[in-house]
PDB file of C-alpha atoms in Angstrom:
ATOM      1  CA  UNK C   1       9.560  11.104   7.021  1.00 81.00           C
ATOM      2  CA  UNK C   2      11.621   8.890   9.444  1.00 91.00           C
ATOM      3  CA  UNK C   3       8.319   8.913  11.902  1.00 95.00           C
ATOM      4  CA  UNK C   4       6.084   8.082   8.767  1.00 96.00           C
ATOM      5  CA  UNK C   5       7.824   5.341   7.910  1.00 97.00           C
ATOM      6  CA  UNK C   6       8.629   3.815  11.253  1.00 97.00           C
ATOM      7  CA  UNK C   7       4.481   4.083  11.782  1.00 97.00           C
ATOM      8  CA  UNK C   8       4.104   2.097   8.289  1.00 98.00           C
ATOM      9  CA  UNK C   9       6.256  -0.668   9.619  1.00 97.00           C
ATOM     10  CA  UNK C  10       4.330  -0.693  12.457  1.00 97.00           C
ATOM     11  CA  UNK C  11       1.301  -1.001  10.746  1.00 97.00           C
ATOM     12  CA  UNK C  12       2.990  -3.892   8.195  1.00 98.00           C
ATOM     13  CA  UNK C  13       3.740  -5.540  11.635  1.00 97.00           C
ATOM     14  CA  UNK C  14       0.462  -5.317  13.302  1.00 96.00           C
ATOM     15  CA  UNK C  15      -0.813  -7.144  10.054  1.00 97.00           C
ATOM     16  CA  UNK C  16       1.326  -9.812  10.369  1.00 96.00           C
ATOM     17  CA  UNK C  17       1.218 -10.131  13.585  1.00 95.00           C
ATOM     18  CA  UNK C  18      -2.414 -10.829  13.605  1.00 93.00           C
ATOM     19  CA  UNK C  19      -2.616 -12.902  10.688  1.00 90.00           C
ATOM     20  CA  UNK C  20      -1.613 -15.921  11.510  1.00 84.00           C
ATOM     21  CA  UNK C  21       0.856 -18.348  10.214  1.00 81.00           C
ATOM     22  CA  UNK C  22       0.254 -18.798   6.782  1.00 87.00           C
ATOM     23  CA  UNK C  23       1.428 -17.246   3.521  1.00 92.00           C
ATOM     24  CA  UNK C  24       1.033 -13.345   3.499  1.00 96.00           C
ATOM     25  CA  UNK C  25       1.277 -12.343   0.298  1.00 97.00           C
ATOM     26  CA  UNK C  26       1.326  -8.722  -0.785  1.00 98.00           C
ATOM     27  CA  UNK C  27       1.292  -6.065  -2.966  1.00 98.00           C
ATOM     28  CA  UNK C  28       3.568  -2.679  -2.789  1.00 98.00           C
ATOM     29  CA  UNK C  29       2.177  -0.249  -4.982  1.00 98.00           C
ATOM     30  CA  UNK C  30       5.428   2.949  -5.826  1.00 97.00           C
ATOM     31  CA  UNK C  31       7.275   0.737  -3.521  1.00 97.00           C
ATOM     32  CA  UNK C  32      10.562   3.052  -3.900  1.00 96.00           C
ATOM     33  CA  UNK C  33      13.503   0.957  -3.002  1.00 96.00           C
ATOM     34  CA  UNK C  34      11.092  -1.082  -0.487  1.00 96.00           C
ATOM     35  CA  UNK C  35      12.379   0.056   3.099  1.00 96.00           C
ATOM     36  CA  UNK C  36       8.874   0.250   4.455  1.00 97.00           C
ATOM     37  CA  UNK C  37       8.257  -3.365   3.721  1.00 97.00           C
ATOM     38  CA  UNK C  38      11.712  -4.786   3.914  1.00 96.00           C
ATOM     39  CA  UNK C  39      12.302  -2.967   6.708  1.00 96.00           C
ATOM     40  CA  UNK C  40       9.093  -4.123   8.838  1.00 97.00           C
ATOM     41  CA  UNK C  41      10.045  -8.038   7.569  1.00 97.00           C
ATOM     42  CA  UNK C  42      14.206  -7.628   9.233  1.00 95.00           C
ATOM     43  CA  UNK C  43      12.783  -7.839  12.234  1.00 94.00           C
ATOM     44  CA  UNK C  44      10.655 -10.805  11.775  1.00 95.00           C
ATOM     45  CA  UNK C  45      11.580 -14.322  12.108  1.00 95.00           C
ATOM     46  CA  UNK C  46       8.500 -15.270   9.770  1.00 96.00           C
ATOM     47  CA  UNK C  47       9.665 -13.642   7.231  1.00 96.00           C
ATOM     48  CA  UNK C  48       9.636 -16.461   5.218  1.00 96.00           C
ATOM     49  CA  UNK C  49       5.790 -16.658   4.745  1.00 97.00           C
ATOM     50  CA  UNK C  50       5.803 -13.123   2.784  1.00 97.00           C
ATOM     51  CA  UNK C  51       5.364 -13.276  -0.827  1.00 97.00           C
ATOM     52  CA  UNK C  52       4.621 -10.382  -2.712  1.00 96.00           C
ATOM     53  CA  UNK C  53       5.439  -8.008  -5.598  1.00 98.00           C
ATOM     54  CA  UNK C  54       6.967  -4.131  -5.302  1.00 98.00           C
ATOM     55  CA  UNK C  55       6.358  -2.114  -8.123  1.00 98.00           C
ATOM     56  CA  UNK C  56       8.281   0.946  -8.974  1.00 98.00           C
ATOM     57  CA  UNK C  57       8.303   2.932 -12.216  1.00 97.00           C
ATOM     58  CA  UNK C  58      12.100   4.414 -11.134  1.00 97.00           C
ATOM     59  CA  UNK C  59      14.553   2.367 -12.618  1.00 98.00           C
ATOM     60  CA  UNK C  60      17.296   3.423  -9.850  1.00 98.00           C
ATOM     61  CA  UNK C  61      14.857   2.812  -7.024  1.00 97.00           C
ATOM     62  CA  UNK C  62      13.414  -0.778  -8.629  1.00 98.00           C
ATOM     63  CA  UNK C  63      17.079  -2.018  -8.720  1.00 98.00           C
ATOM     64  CA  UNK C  64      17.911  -0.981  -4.940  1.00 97.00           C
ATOM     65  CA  UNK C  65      15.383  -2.862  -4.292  1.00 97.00           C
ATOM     66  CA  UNK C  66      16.164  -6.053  -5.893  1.00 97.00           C
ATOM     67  CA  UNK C  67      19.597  -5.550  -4.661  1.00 96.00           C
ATOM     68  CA  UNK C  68      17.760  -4.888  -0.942  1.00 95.00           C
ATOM     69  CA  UNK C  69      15.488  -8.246  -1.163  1.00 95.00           C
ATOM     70  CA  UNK C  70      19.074  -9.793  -1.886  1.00 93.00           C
ATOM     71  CA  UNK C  71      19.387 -12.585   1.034  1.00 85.00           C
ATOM     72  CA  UNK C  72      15.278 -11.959   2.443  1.00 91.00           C
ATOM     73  CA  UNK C  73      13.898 -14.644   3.586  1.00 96.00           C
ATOM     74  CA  UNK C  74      10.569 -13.455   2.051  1.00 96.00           C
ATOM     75  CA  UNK C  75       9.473 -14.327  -1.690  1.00 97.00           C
ATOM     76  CA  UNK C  76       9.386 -10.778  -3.370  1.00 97.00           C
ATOM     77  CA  UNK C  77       9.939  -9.930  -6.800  1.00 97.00           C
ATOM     78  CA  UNK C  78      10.340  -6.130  -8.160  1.00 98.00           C
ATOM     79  CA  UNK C  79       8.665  -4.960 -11.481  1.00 98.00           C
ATOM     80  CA  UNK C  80       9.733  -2.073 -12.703  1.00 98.00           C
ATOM     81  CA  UNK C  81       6.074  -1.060 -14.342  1.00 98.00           C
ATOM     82  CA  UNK C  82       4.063   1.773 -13.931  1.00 97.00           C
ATOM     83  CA  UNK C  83       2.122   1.004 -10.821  1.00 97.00           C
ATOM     84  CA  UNK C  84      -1.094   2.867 -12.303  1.00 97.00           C
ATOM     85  CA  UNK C  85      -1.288   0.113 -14.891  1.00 98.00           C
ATOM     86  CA  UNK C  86      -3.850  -2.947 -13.406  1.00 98.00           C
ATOM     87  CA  UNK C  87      -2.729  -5.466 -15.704  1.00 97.00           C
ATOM     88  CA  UNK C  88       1.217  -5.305 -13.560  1.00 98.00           C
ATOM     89  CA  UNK C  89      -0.827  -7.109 -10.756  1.00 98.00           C
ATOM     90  CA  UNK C  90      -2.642  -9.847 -12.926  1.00 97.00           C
ATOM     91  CA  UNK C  91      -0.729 -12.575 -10.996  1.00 95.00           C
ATOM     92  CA  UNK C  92       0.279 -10.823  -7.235  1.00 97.00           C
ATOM     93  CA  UNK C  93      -3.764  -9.936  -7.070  1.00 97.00           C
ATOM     94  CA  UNK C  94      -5.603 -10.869  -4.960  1.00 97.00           C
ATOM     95  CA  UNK C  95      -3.096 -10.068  -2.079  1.00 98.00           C
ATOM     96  CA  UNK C  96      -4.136 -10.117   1.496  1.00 97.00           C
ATOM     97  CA  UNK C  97      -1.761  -7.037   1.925  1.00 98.00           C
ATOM     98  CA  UNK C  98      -1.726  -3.859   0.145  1.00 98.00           C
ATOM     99  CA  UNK C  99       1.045  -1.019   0.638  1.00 98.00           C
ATOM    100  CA  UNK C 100       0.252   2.287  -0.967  1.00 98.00           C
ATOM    101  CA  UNK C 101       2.539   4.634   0.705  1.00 97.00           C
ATOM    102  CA  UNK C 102       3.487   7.951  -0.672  1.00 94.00           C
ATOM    103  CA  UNK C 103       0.945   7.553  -3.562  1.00 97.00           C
ATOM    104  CA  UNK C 104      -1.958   9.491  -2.224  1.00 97.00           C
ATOM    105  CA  UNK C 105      -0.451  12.387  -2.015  1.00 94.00           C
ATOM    106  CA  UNK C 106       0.981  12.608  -5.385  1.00 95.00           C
ATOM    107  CA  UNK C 107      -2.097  12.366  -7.493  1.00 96.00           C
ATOM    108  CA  UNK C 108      -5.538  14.369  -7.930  1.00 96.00           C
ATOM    109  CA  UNK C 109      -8.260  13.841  -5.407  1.00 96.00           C
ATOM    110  CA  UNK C 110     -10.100  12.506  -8.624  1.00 97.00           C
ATOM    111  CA  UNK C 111      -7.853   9.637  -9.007  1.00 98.00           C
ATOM    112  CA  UNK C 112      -7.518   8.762  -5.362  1.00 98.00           C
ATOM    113  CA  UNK C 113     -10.975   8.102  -5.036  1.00 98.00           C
ATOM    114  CA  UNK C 114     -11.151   6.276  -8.266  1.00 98.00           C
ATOM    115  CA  UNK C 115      -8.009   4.271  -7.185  1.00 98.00           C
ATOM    116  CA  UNK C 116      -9.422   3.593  -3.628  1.00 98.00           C
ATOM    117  CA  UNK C 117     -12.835   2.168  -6.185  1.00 98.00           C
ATOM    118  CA  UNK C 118     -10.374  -0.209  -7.616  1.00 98.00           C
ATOM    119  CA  UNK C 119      -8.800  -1.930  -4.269  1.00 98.00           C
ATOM    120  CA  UNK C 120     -11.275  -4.479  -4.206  1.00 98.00           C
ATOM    121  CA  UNK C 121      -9.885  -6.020  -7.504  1.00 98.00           C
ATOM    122  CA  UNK C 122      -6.214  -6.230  -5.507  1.00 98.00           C
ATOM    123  CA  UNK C 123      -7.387  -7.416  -2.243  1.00 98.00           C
ATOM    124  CA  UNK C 124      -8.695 -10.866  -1.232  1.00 97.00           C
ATOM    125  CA  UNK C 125     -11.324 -10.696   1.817  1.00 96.00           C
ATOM    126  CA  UNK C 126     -10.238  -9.355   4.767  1.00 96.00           C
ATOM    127  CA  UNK C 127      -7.100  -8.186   3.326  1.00 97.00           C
ATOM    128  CA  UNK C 128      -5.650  -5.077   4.759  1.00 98.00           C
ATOM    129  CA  UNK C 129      -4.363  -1.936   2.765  1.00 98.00           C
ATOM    130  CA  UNK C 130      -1.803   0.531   4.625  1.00 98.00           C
ATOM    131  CA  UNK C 131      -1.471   3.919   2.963  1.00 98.00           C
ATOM    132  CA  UNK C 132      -0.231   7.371   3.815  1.00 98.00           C
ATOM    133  CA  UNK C 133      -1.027  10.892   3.155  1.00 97.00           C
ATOM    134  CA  UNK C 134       0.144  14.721   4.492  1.00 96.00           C
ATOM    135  CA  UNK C 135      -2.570  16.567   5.855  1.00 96.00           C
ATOM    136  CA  UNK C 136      -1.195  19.890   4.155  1.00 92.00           C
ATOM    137  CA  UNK C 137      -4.398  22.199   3.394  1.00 89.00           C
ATOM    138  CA  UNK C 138      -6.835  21.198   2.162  1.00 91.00           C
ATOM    139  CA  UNK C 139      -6.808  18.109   4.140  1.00 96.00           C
ATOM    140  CA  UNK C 140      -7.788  15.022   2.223  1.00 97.00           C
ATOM    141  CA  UNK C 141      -7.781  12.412   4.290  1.00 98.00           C
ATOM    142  CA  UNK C 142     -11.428  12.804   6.084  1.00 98.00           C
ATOM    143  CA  UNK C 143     -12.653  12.266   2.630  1.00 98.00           C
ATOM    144  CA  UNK C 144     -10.311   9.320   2.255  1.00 98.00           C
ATOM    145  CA  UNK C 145     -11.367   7.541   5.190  1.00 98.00           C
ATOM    146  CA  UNK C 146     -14.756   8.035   3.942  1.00 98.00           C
ATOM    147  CA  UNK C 147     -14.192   6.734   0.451  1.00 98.00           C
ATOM    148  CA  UNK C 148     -12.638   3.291   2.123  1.00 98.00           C
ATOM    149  CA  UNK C 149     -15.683   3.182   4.382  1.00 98.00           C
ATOM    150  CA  UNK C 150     -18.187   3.155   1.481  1.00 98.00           C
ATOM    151  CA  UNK C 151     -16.122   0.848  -0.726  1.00 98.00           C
ATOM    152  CA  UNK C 152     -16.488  -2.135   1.206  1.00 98.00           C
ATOM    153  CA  UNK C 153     -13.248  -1.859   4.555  1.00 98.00           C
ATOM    154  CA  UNK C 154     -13.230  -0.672   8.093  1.00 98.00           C
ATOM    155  CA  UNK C 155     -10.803   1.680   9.621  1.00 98.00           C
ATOM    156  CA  UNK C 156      -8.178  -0.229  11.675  1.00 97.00           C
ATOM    157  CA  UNK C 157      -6.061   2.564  12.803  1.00 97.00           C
ATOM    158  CA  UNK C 158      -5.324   5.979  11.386  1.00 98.00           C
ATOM    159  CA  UNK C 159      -2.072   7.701  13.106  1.00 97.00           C
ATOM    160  CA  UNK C 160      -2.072  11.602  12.761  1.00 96.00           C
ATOM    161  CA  UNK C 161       0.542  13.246  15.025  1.00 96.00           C
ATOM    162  CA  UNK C 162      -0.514  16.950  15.801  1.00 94.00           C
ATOM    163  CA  UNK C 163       2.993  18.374  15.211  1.00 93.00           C
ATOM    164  CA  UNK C 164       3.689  16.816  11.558  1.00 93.00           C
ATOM    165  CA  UNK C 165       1.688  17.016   8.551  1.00 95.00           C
ATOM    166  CA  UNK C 166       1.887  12.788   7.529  1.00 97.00           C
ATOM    167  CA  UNK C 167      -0.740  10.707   8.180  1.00 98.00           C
ATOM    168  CA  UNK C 168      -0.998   6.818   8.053  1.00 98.00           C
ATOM    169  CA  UNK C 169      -3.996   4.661   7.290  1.00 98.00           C
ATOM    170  CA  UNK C 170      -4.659   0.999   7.625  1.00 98.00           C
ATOM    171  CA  UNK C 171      -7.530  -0.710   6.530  1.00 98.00           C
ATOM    172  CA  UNK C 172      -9.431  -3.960   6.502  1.00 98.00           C
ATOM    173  CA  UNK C 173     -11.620  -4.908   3.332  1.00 98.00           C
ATOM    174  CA  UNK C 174     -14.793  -6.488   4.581  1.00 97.00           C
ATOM    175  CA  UNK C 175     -16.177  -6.654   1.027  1.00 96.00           C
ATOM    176  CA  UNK C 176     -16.563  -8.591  -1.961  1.00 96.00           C
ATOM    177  CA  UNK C 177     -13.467  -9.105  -3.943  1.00 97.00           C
ATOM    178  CA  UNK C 178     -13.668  -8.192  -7.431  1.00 97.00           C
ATOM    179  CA  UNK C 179     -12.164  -9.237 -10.791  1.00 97.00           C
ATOM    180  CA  UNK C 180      -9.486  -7.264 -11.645  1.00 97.00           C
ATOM    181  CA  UNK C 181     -10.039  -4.991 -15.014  1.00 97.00           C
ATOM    182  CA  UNK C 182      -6.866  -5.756 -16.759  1.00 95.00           C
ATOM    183  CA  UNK C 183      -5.731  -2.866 -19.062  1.00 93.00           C
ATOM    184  CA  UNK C 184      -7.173  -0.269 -16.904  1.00 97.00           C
ATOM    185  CA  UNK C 185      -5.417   2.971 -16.050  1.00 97.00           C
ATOM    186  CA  UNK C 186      -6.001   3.893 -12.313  1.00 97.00           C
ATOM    187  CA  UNK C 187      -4.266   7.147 -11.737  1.00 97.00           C
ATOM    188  CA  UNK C 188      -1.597   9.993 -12.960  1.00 95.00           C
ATOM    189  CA  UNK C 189       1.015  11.529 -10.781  1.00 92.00           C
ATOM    190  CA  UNK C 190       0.757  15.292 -10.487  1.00 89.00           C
ATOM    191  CA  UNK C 191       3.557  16.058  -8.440  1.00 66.00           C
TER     192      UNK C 191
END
């Protein structure tokens, strides 16, 4: 998991890094206690033009990481909310960066390609969404990269070391942004 998350931070990086100067505002979808993100923005010196919102359903987890955004430079509020629920994002969307690490692999194939449907009412044009998923049998993923492709984004990188079973996705929305469908219910965790 150490390697997983050092390759999301990466990827969080890469985004920034390319994106200019201006705000960066993003969503973090089962953020946990926010290491991936807070951990990719220590090292930055622009932190400062991060906004966002982290949404975790874990009490515990939610508070570690308002207590870890303590001090940030960046603009991020936690919501502890059931990230399945659209209507939490009615005033972080549209983002121009979407995190949704560790969430693929914890819900039916059904609802990951019904949540992967619903990214283009969180993301503005161009934005970018990182995401993860283990390649344990059967392997998901070539269908996920196929279910980004026809729902408007282009693969940007997809890391899948040969000796470990995680995977890591980034991807660049290149369609329309939609409206988002407040009150809808995008997906169950099964695990």
């Amino acid at each position: 998991m150490a390697e997983r998350l050092a390759e999301v931070r990466t990827a969080i990086n890469h985004y920034l890094d390319m994106s200019g100067t201006g705000f960066a505002r993003v969503i973090s979808m089962c953020s946990g206690d926010g290491r991936d993100l807070l951990g990719a923005l220590a090292v930055r010196d622009d932190a400062s033009r991060v906004e966002g919102l982290l949404v975790e359903y874990d009490p515990g987890l939610a508070e570690r990481a308002r207590k870890a955004i303590e001090g940030s430079p960046a603009h991020l509020t936690v919501r502890c909310a059931d990230a399945a629920d659209s209507s939490v994002y009615a005033e972080a969307a549209p983002a121009e960066l979407v995190l949704m690490c560790g969430v693929f692999g914890n819900i039916s194939d059904q609802d990951v390609h019904g949540t992967i449907a619903a990214l283009p009412q969180l993301c503005g044009a161009g934005a970018h969404v990182i995401w993860t998923r283990h390649r344990e049998g059967p392997d998901l993923t070539p269908l996920i990269r196929e279910w980004f492709r026809t729902t408007g984004f282009e693969e940007v990188s997809f890391v899948a070391p040969d000796n470990a079973s995680w995977s890591v996705g980034s991807h660049r929305f290149t369609g329309t942004p939609q409206p988002l469908d407040v009150g809808a219910h995008w997906f169950n965790f099964v695990r």
